[in-house]
mmCIF file of C-alpha atoms in Angstrom:
data_model
loop_
_atom_site.group_PDB
_atom_site.id
_atom_site.type_symbol
_atom_site.label_atom_id
_atom_site.label_comp_id
_atom_site.label_asym_id
_atom_site.label_seq_id
_atom_site.Cartn_x
_atom_site.Cartn_y
_atom_site.Cartn_z
ATOM 1 C CA MET A 1 1.237 8.190 -7.404
ATOM 2 C CA SER A 2 1.461 10.335 -11.041
ATOM 3 C CA GLU A 3 4.257 8.071 -12.467
ATOM 4 C CA ASN A 4 4.463 4.449 -12.749
ATOM 5 C CA THR A 5 6.221 3.049 -9.609
ATOM 6 C CA THR A 6 8.797 0.508 -10.991
ATOM 7 C CA THR A 7 10.126 -2.024 -8.537
ATOM 8 C CA VAL A 8 12.548 -4.898 -8.930
ATOM 9 C CA ALA A 9 12.240 -8.064 -6.789
ATOM 10 C CA SER A 10 14.629 -11.117 -6.899
ATOM 11 C CA SER A 11 12.565 -14.403 -7.319
ATOM 12 C CA ALA A 12 11.516 -16.106 -10.864
ATOM 13 C CA PRO A 13 8.086 -15.983 -11.551
ATOM 14 C CA LEU A 14 5.713 -18.997 -12.155
ATOM 15 C CA HIS A 15 3.380 -19.176 -14.866
ATOM 16 C CA ILE A 16 0.481 -21.340 -14.773
ATOM 17 C CA SER A 17 -1.172 -22.330 -18.237
ATOM 18 C CA SER A 18 -3.712 -24.832 -16.590
ATOM 19 C CA ILE A 19 -4.951 -26.703 -13.561
ATOM 20 C CA VAL A 20 -6.369 -29.809 -13.362
ATOM 21 C CA ILE A 21 -7.903 -32.004 -9.976
ATOM 22 C CA HIS A 22 -8.671 -35.489 -10.216
ATOM 23 C CA LEU A 23 -10.598 -37.387 -7.572
ATOM 24 C CA ASP A 24 -9.657 -40.916 -7.158
ATOM 25 C CA ASP A 25 -12.068 -43.564 -8.138
ATOM 26 C CA THR A 26 -13.255 -44.787 -5.566
ATOM 27 C CA SER A 27 -13.996 -41.725 -3.603
ATOM 28 C CA SER A 28 -17.587 -40.992 -2.806
ATOM 29 C CA LYS A 29 -16.833 -37.264 -2.973
ATOM 30 C CA LYS A 30 -17.536 -34.901 -5.667
ATOM 31 C CA ILE A 31 -15.539 -31.726 -6.221
ATOM 32 C CA ASP A 32 -17.987 -28.447 -5.937
ATOM 33 C CA PHE A 33 -15.245 -25.814 -7.336
ATOM 34 C CA ALA A 34 -12.003 -24.340 -6.034
ATOM 35 C CA GLU A 35 -9.958 -21.261 -5.264
ATOM 36 C CA LEU A 36 -6.432 -20.454 -5.855
ATOM 37 C CA LYS A 37 -5.133 -17.813 -3.930
ATOM 38 C CA PHE A 38 -1.907 -15.839 -4.512
ATOM 39 C CA ASP A 39 -0.902 -12.442 -4.860
ATOM 40 C CA LEU A 40 -3.386 -10.685 -2.636
ATOM 41 C CA ARG A 41 -5.828 -12.159 -5.621
ATOM 42 C CA GLN A 42 -8.123 -15.340 -5.944
ATOM 43 C CA GLN A 43 -8.996 -17.143 -9.057
ATOM 44 C CA GLU A 44 -12.091 -19.424 -8.463
ATOM 45 C CA ILE A 45 -12.296 -22.488 -10.890
ATOM 46 C CA HIS A 46 -15.611 -24.138 -11.586
ATOM 47 C CA HIS A 47 -17.059 -26.882 -13.880
ATOM 48 C CA SER A 48 -17.511 -25.882 -17.408
ATOM 49 C CA SER A 49 -20.130 -29.151 -17.658
ATOM 50 C CA GLN A 50 -22.351 -30.204 -14.791
ATOM 51 C CA HIS A 51 -21.462 -33.828 -15.882
ATOM 52 C CA ASP A 52 -17.584 -33.443 -15.670
ATOM 53 C CA LYS A 53 -16.267 -35.616 -12.926
ATOM 54 C CA HIS A 54 -13.036 -33.754 -12.177
ATOM 55 C CA LEU A 55 -12.569 -29.674 -12.415
ATOM 56 C CA SER A 56 -9.992 -28.084 -14.866
ATOM 57 C CA ALA A 57 -9.005 -25.043 -16.245
ATOM 58 C CA LYS A 58 -6.786 -23.324 -18.843
ATOM 59 C CA PHE A 59 -5.624 -19.818 -18.323
ATOM 60 C CA ASP A 60 -4.628 -17.435 -21.380
ATOM 61 C CA PRO A 61 -2.686 -15.681 -20.728
ATOM 62 C CA ALA A 62 -0.969 -18.022 -18.240
ATOM 63 C CA ILE A 63 -1.355 -16.690 -14.460
ATOM 64 C CA ALA A 64 1.844 -15.468 -13.644
ATOM 65 C CA VAL A 65 2.780 -16.058 -9.918
ATOM 66 C CA ILE A 66 5.732 -13.744 -7.881
ATOM 67 C CA THR A 67 5.144 -14.400 -4.504
ATOM 68 C CA GLU A 68 6.768 -17.217 -2.670
ATOM 69 C CA GLN A 69 3.116 -19.086 -1.566
ATOM 70 C CA VAL A 70 0.114 -20.429 -3.508
ATOM 71 C CA SER A 71 -2.823 -21.508 -1.783
ATOM 72 C CA LEU A 72 -5.075 -24.002 -3.591
ATOM 73 C CA VAL A 73 -8.326 -24.860 -1.953
ATOM 74 C CA VAL A 74 -10.340 -27.641 -3.075
ATOM 75 C CA HIS A 75 -14.203 -27.573 -2.256
ATOM 76 C CA CYS A 76 -15.889 -30.707 -2.124
ATOM 77 C CA TYR A 77 -19.352 -32.309 -1.195
ATOM 78 C CA TYR A 78 -20.792 -35.622 -0.087
ATOM 79 C CA THR A 79 -23.963 -37.352 1.043
ATOM 80 C CA ILE A 80 -24.502 -39.608 4.418
ATOM 81 C CA GLY A 81 -27.484 -41.048 3.928
ATOM 82 C CA THR A 82 -29.608 -38.328 2.945
ATOM 83 C CA LEU A 83 -27.776 -35.429 4.402
ATOM 84 C CA PRO A 84 -25.227 -33.357 2.507
ATOM 85 C CA TRP A 85 -21.859 -32.604 3.700
ATOM 86 C CA LYS A 86 -19.082 -30.461 2.666
ATOM 87 C CA THR A 87 -15.314 -30.598 3.083
ATOM 88 C CA THR A 88 -12.483 -28.522 1.802
ATOM 89 C CA LYS A 89 -8.883 -29.814 1.148
ATOM 90 C CA ARG A 90 -5.942 -27.415 0.702
ATOM 91 C CA PHE A 91 -3.016 -27.629 -0.732
ATOM 92 C CA SER A 92 0.442 -25.222 -0.021
ATOM 93 C CA LEU A 93 2.452 -24.745 -2.703
ATOM 94 C CA ASN A 94 5.893 -23.181 -2.677
ATOM 95 C CA ARG A 95 6.606 -21.209 -6.244
ATOM 96 C CA LYS A 96 10.304 -22.268 -6.404
ATOM 97 C CA ASP A 97 9.631 -26.050 -5.421
ATOM 98 C CA VAL A 98 7.122 -25.956 -8.263
ATOM 99 C CA LEU A 99 9.370 -24.454 -11.162
ATOM 100 C CA SER A 100 12.092 -26.869 -9.744
ATOM 101 C CA ASN A 101 10.439 -30.145 -9.356
ATOM 102 C CA ALA A 102 7.997 -29.770 -12.647
ATOM 103 C CA GLU A 103 8.534 -33.138 -15.097
ATOM 104 C CA ASP A 104 8.179 -32.988 -18.998
ATOM 105 C CA HIS A 105 4.967 -34.386 -19.974
ATOM 106 C CA ASN A 106 3.928 -34.524 -23.261
ATOM 107 C CA GLY A 107 6.766 -31.523 -24.347
ATOM 108 C CA LYS A 108 4.861 -29.793 -21.315
ATOM 109 C CA PRO A 109 6.289 -28.816 -18.046
ATOM 110 C CA GLU A 110 3.623 -30.249 -15.030
ATOM 111 C CA TYR A 111 3.606 -30.595 -11.270
ATOM 112 C CA ARG A 112 1.689 -33.176 -9.742
ATOM 113 C CA MET A 113 0.914 -33.621 -6.222
ATOM 114 C CA THR A 114 -1.587 -36.049 -4.260
ATOM 115 C CA GLU A 115 -3.248 -35.888 -0.998
ATOM 116 C CA GLY A 116 -5.739 -38.382 -0.048
ATOM 117 C CA THR A 117 -7.642 -39.114 -2.897
ATOM 118 C CA ILE A 118 -7.230 -35.912 -4.505
ATOM 119 C CA THR A 119 -4.577 -35.208 -7.086
ATOM 120 C CA VAL A 120 -3.615 -31.961 -8.605
ATOM 121 C CA VAL A 121 -2.006 -31.272 -12.345
ATOM 122 C CA ILE A 122 -0.500 -27.908 -12.954
ATOM 123 C CA THR A 123 1.207 -27.105 -16.197
ATOM 124 C CA ILE A 124 3.386 -24.686 -16.540
ATOM 125 C CA SER A 125 3.668 -22.152 -19.301
ATOM 126 C CA SER A 126 6.416 -23.320 -21.629
ATOM 127 C CA HIS A 127 8.639 -20.385 -21.720
ATOM 128 C CA VAL A 128 9.496 -21.012 -17.908
ATOM 129 C CA CYS A 129 11.635 -23.732 -18.754
ATOM 130 C CA GLU A 130 14.191 -20.620 -19.504
ATOM 131 C CA HIS A 131 13.593 -19.457 -15.487
ATOM 132 C CA ARG A 132 14.264 -23.134 -14.552
ATOM 133 C CA ARG A 133 17.723 -23.097 -16.493
ATOM 134 C CA GLY A 134 18.908 -19.877 -14.365
ATOM 135 C CA GLU A 135 16.991 -17.142 -16.656
ATOM 136 C CA ALA A 136 14.504 -14.283 -15.173
ATOM 137 C CA GLU A 137 13.122 -11.872 -17.655
ATOM 138 C CA ILE A 138 13.887 -9.066 -15.652
ATOM 139 C CA ASP A 139 12.985 -6.922 -18.689
ATOM 140 C CA LYS A 140 9.216 -8.147 -18.482
ATOM 141 C CA GLU A 141 6.639 -5.886 -16.632
ATOM 142 C CA PHE A 142 4.455 -7.292 -14.012
ATOM 143 C CA ILE A 143 1.677 -5.033 -13.851
ATOM 144 C CA ALA A 144 -0.476 -5.323 -10.103
ATOM 145 C CA PRO A 145 -3.733 -5.757 -10.895
ATOM 146 C CA GLU A 146 -5.168 -3.439 -7.722
ATOM 147 C CA ASN A 147 -2.676 -0.617 -8.885
ATOM 148 C CA GLU A 148 -1.818 -0.134 -12.839
ATOM 149 C CA LEU A 149 0.772 2.091 -11.434
ATOM 150 C CA PHE A 150 2.855 -0.566 -9.602
ATOM 151 C CA VAL A 151 4.963 -2.207 -12.146
ATOM 152 C CA LEU A 152 7.075 -5.054 -11.212
ATOM 153 C CA HIS A 153 10.560 -6.331 -12.505
ATOM 154 C CA ASP A 154 11.470 -9.584 -11.517
ATOM 155 C CA SER A 155 15.043 -11.039 -11.033
ATOM 156 C CA GLN A 156 16.198 -14.222 -9.379
ATOM 157 C CA GLY A 157 18.281 -14.340 -6.264
ATOM 158 C CA PHE A 158 21.714 -13.722 -5.846
ATOM 159 C CA GLU A 159 22.640 -17.344 -5.405
ATOM 160 C CA ALA A 160 26.174 -17.850 -4.135
ATOM 161 C CA GLY A 161 28.581 -18.331 -7.147
ATOM 162 C CA ASP A 162 26.085 -17.142 -9.322
ATOM 163 C CA SER A 163 27.671 -14.332 -11.000
ATOM 164 C CA LYS A 164 25.683 -14.550 -14.009
ATOM 165 C CA THR A 165 22.398 -13.313 -12.300
ATOM 166 C CA PHE A 166 23.968 -10.692 -10.464
ATOM 167 C CA LYS A 167 25.562 -8.825 -13.522
ATOM 168 C CA THR A 168 22.070 -9.124 -15.476
ATOM 169 C CA ALA A 169 20.177 -7.255 -12.199
ATOM 170 C CA ARG A 170 23.338 -4.859 -12.129
ATOM 171 C CA ASP A 171 23.175 -4.306 -15.785
ATOM 172 C CA PHE A 172 19.418 -3.442 -15.725
ATOM 173 C CA ILE A 173 19.597 -1.584 -13.164
ATOM 174 C CA ASP A 174 22.352 0.584 -14.732
ATOM 175 C CA ARG A 175 20.378 0.769 -18.058
ATOM 176 C CA ARG A 176 17.232 1.938 -16.298
ATOM 177 C CA ARG A 177 18.917 4.807 -14.424
ATOM 178 C CA LYS A 178 20.186 6.061 -17.381
ATOM 179 C CA GLU A 179 16.882 6.392 -18.986
ATOM 180 C CA PRO A 180 15.963 10.455 -19.489
ATOM 181 C CA LYS A 181 12.413 10.220 -18.399
ATOM 182 C CA LEU A 182 11.485 9.464 -15.226
ATOM 183 C CA GLN A 183 8.529 7.030 -15.447
ATOM 184 C CA ASP A 184 11.297 4.538 -17.157
ATOM 185 C CA LYS A 185 13.593 4.556 -14.521
ATOM 186 C CA ILE A 186 13.580 1.911 -11.420
ATOM 187 C CA HIS A 187 11.773 3.647 -8.465
ATOM 188 C CA ALA A 188 12.675 0.975 -5.808
ATOM 189 C CA VAL A 189 14.757 -2.265 -5.366
ATOM 190 C CA TRP A 190 13.398 -5.293 -2.703
ATOM 191 C CA LEU A 191 15.960 -7.218 -1.890
ATOM 192 C CA CYS A 192 14.062 -10.503 -0.922
ATOM 193 C CA LEU A 193 15.762 -12.401 2.222
ATOM 194 C CA LEU A 194 14.632 -15.646 3.644
ATOM 195 C CA ILE A 195 14.073 -15.396 7.471
ATOM 196 C CA PRO A 196 16.807 -17.932 8.525
ATOM 197 C CA HIS A 197 16.720 -20.528 11.102
ATOM 198 C CA ALA A 198 18.695 -20.181 14.487
ATOM 199 C CA ASP A 199 21.996 -21.095 13.218
ATOM 200 C CA GLY A 200 21.434 -20.212 9.398
ATOM 201 C CA HIS A 201 22.676 -16.839 7.596
ATOM 202 C CA LEU A 202 20.733 -14.157 6.084
ATOM 203 C CA LEU A 203 22.723 -13.527 3.501
ATOM 204 C CA GLU A 204 23.899 -15.250 0.582
ATOM 205 C CA SER A 205 27.506 -13.692 -0.869
ATOM 206 C CA GLY A 206 25.802 -12.454 -3.858
ATOM 207 C CA ALA A 207 23.299 -10.385 -1.809
ATOM 208 C CA GLU A 208 25.816 -9.543 0.752
ATOM 209 C CA GLU A 209 28.276 -8.093 -2.336
ATOM 210 C CA PHE A 210 25.227 -5.902 -3.645
ATOM 211 C CA LEU A 211 24.273 -4.594 -0.378
ATOM 212 C CA LYS A 212 28.225 -3.587 -0.212
ATOM 213 C CA LEU A 213 27.698 -1.647 -3.626
ATOM 214 C CA ARG A 214 24.353 -0.240 -3.355
ATOM 215 C CA LYS A 215 25.665 3.155 -3.520
ATOM 216 C CA GLU A 216 27.639 2.505 -6.648
ATOM 217 C CA ILE A 217 24.822 0.505 -8.174
ATOM 218 C CA LEU A 218 21.810 2.007 -7.005
ATOM 219 C CA GLY A 219 22.874 5.668 -6.491
ATOM 220 C CA ASP A 220 19.897 7.138 -4.786
ATOM 221 C CA ILE A 221 17.371 4.581 -5.726
ATOM 222 C CA LEU A 222 15.154 3.095 -2.946
ATOM 223 C CA ILE A 223 16.038 -0.202 -1.292
ATOM 224 C CA ILE A 224 13.723 -2.191 0.961
ATOM 225 C CA ALA A 225 15.029 -5.629 2.840
ATOM 226 C CA VAL A 226 12.125 -7.770 2.703
ATOM 227 C CA PHE A 227 12.046 -10.888 5.109
ATOM 228 C CA THR A 228 10.294 -13.287 3.899
ATOM 229 C CA LYS A 229 8.379 -16.236 5.229
ATOM 230 C CA HIS A 230 7.240 -14.457 8.269
ATOM 231 C CA ASP A 231 4.250 -17.153 9.180
ATOM 232 C CA VAL A 232 7.250 -19.560 9.369
ATOM 233 C CA PHE A 233 9.096 -18.047 11.465
ATOM 234 C CA VAL A 234 6.030 -16.949 13.904
ATOM 235 C CA ASN A 235 4.701 -20.527 13.812
ATOM 236 C CA LYS A 236 7.829 -22.133 14.349
ATOM 237 C CA LEU A 237 8.983 -19.607 17.747
ATOM 238 C CA GLU A 238 4.545 -20.277 18.783
ATOM 239 C CA LEU A 239 5.159 -23.930 18.446
ATOM 240 C CA GLU A 240 8.439 -23.351 20.576
ATOM 241 C CA ALA A 241 6.734 -21.637 23.162
ATOM 242 C CA VAL A 242 3.606 -24.074 23.658
ATOM 243 C CA ASP A 243 6.230 -27.067 23.853
ATOM 244 C CA SER A 244 8.204 -25.611 26.835
ATOM 245 C CA ASP A 245 4.813 -25.099 28.694
ATOM 246 C CA GLN A 246 6.248 -21.401 29.270
ATOM 247 C CA TYR A 247 3.410 -19.948 27.081
ATOM 248 C CA ASP A 248 2.893 -16.283 28.281
ATOM 249 C CA GLU A 249 1.595 -13.665 25.278
ATOM 250 C CA VAL A 250 3.673 -10.674 26.439
ATOM 251 C CA ALA A 251 6.726 -12.965 26.524
ATOM 252 C CA LEU A 252 6.480 -14.574 23.208
ATOM 253 C CA LYS A 253 5.790 -11.295 21.655
ATOM 254 C CA GLU A 254 8.618 -9.772 23.126
ATOM 255 C CA LEU A 255 10.828 -13.163 21.726
ATOM 256 C CA LYS A 256 9.333 -12.342 18.400
ATOM 257 C CA VAL A 257 10.884 -8.900 18.062
ATOM 258 C CA ASN A 258 14.356 -10.073 19.674
ATOM 259 C CA THR A 259 14.642 -13.233 17.722
ATOM 260 C CA LEU A 260 13.686 -11.030 14.482
ATOM 261 C CA ASP A 261 16.242 -8.337 15.372
ATOM 262 C CA LYS A 262 19.039 -11.289 15.984
ATOM 263 C CA LEU A 263 18.345 -13.573 12.783
ATOM 264 C CA CYS A 264 17.757 -10.194 10.221
ATOM 265 C CA ILE A 265 17.831 -6.717 11.523
ATOM 266 C CA GLN A 266 21.230 -6.765 13.287
ATOM 267 C CA PRO A 267 23.035 -8.950 10.093
ATOM 268 C CA LEU A 268 21.775 -6.464 7.861
ATOM 269 C CA LYS A 269 23.057 -3.409 9.510
ATOM 270 C CA GLU A 270 26.321 -5.052 9.837
ATOM 271 C CA VAL A 271 26.960 -5.341 6.117
ATOM 272 C CA ALA A 272 24.892 -2.466 4.859
ATOM 273 C CA GLY A 273 24.556 -0.054 7.998
ATOM 274 C CA SER A 274 21.347 1.379 9.566
ATOM 275 C CA ASP A 275 19.581 3.378 6.629
ATOM 276 C CA ILE A 276 18.204 0.536 4.789
ATOM 277 C CA LEU A 277 14.071 -0.069 5.528
ATOM 278 C CA HIS A 278 13.136 -3.538 6.026
ATOM 279 C CA ALA A 279 9.623 -5.055 6.025
ATOM 280 C CA THR A 280 8.692 -8.841 6.967
ATOM 281 C CA VAL A 281 5.692 -10.440 4.691
ATOM 282 C CA SER A 282 4.287 -13.851 4.040
ATOM 283 C CA THR A 283 2.321 -14.663 1.263
ATOM 284 C CA ASN A 284 -0.175 -17.176 3.876
ATOM 285 C CA GLU A 285 -3.585 -15.731 3.669
ATOM 286 C CA GLU A 286 -3.549 -14.976 7.211
ATOM 287 C CA TYR A 287 -0.851 -12.680 6.841
ATOM 288 C CA GLU A 288 -1.836 -10.871 3.737
ATOM 289 C CA ASN A 289 -1.806 -7.814 5.583
ATOM 290 C CA THR A 290 1.914 -7.865 5.616
ATOM 291 C CA ILE A 291 2.049 -7.417 1.595
ATOM 292 C CA ARG A 292 -0.237 -4.385 2.109
ATOM 293 C CA GLN A 293 1.718 -3.028 4.740
ATOM 294 C CA LEU A 294 5.084 -3.422 2.041
ATOM 295 C CA VAL A 295 3.534 -1.692 -0.839
ATOM 296 C CA ASP A 296 2.795 1.554 1.627
ATOM 297 C CA LEU A 297 5.844 1.288 2.613
ATOM 298 C CA THR A 298 7.138 1.339 -0.662
ATOM 299 C CA THR A 299 4.809 3.614 -2.012
ATOM 300 C CA THR A 300 4.965 6.567 0.646
ATOM 301 C CA ASN A 301 8.529 6.190 -0.085
ATOM 302 C CA ILE A 302 8.646 6.296 -3.659
ATOM 303 C CA GLU A 303 6.308 9.733 -3.463
ATOM 304 C CA LYS A 304 9.309 11.399 -1.419
ATOM 305 C CA TYR A 305 11.833 10.167 -3.725
ATOM 306 C CA VAL A 306 9.999 11.192 -7.123
ATOM 307 C CA ALA A 307 9.097 14.636 -5.800
ATOM 308 C CA LYS A 308 12.887 14.817 -5.016
ATOM 309 C CA LYS A 309 13.377 14.082 -8.819
ATOM 310 C CA GLN A 310 11.006 16.269 -10.133
ATOM 311 C CA HIS A 311 12.578 19.584 -8.268
#
């Protein structure tokens, strides 16, 4: 793409300024290194000194995480007799949980979790406190490291009864639509929707209103409905199939398609019609291809949009 691609997504970012990993004093293990995996990126954390028992890292500027799941893998080693052994411990973090449950420690918001003998302390950049109060910095640009032309603006989700967030997003879109230069306009909107449980609802009232007013709000700007936590959805269906003793690969594949259609695609069509593109995604590393597919879908259709605007 020759122009910057500007995309609006619905979620509040997490800014990580430091991570400290502690081992319990009673543990015979030692930490080798750790890997932080997020947004198709990987950040390795190593000891600054061989004498350090704990593992820590500071990030300046803070790491900005915009996808839902973050994976922290801690690599440890120990000896049995004279034989060396290695082990790993994986921590799965939900971005919204970290933001919601961080507690003040010496004036800084921290999120702590302990599993077995390992404790992880994540310090959140201080300005994130504004996000926790419901103020997403939608004007802030997040530039994809894999493609500097891919620029993301992040809005909070349209929760029920939250008219302020809805208005903030709408005003931002309206302002960008009026920009004279194509590179300063919005080229696409990702409307992120959690795949519901069997008895759940896909659309909150704010998201439903946005879809009904999309022509007025967006004009001809591309919108893609992004169904999130695809891994949780798939794992649940597979577990139920195994427990029922009726596990069949072909039938299970068909069940996944039909269930997604029932829970997501049909409710979306009922509100917005059949002309909205959609994709399923997960930030779980086993499903990282879903993020690439979303980006490819977005890029392909934005190129058509840009070509149309240039003629």
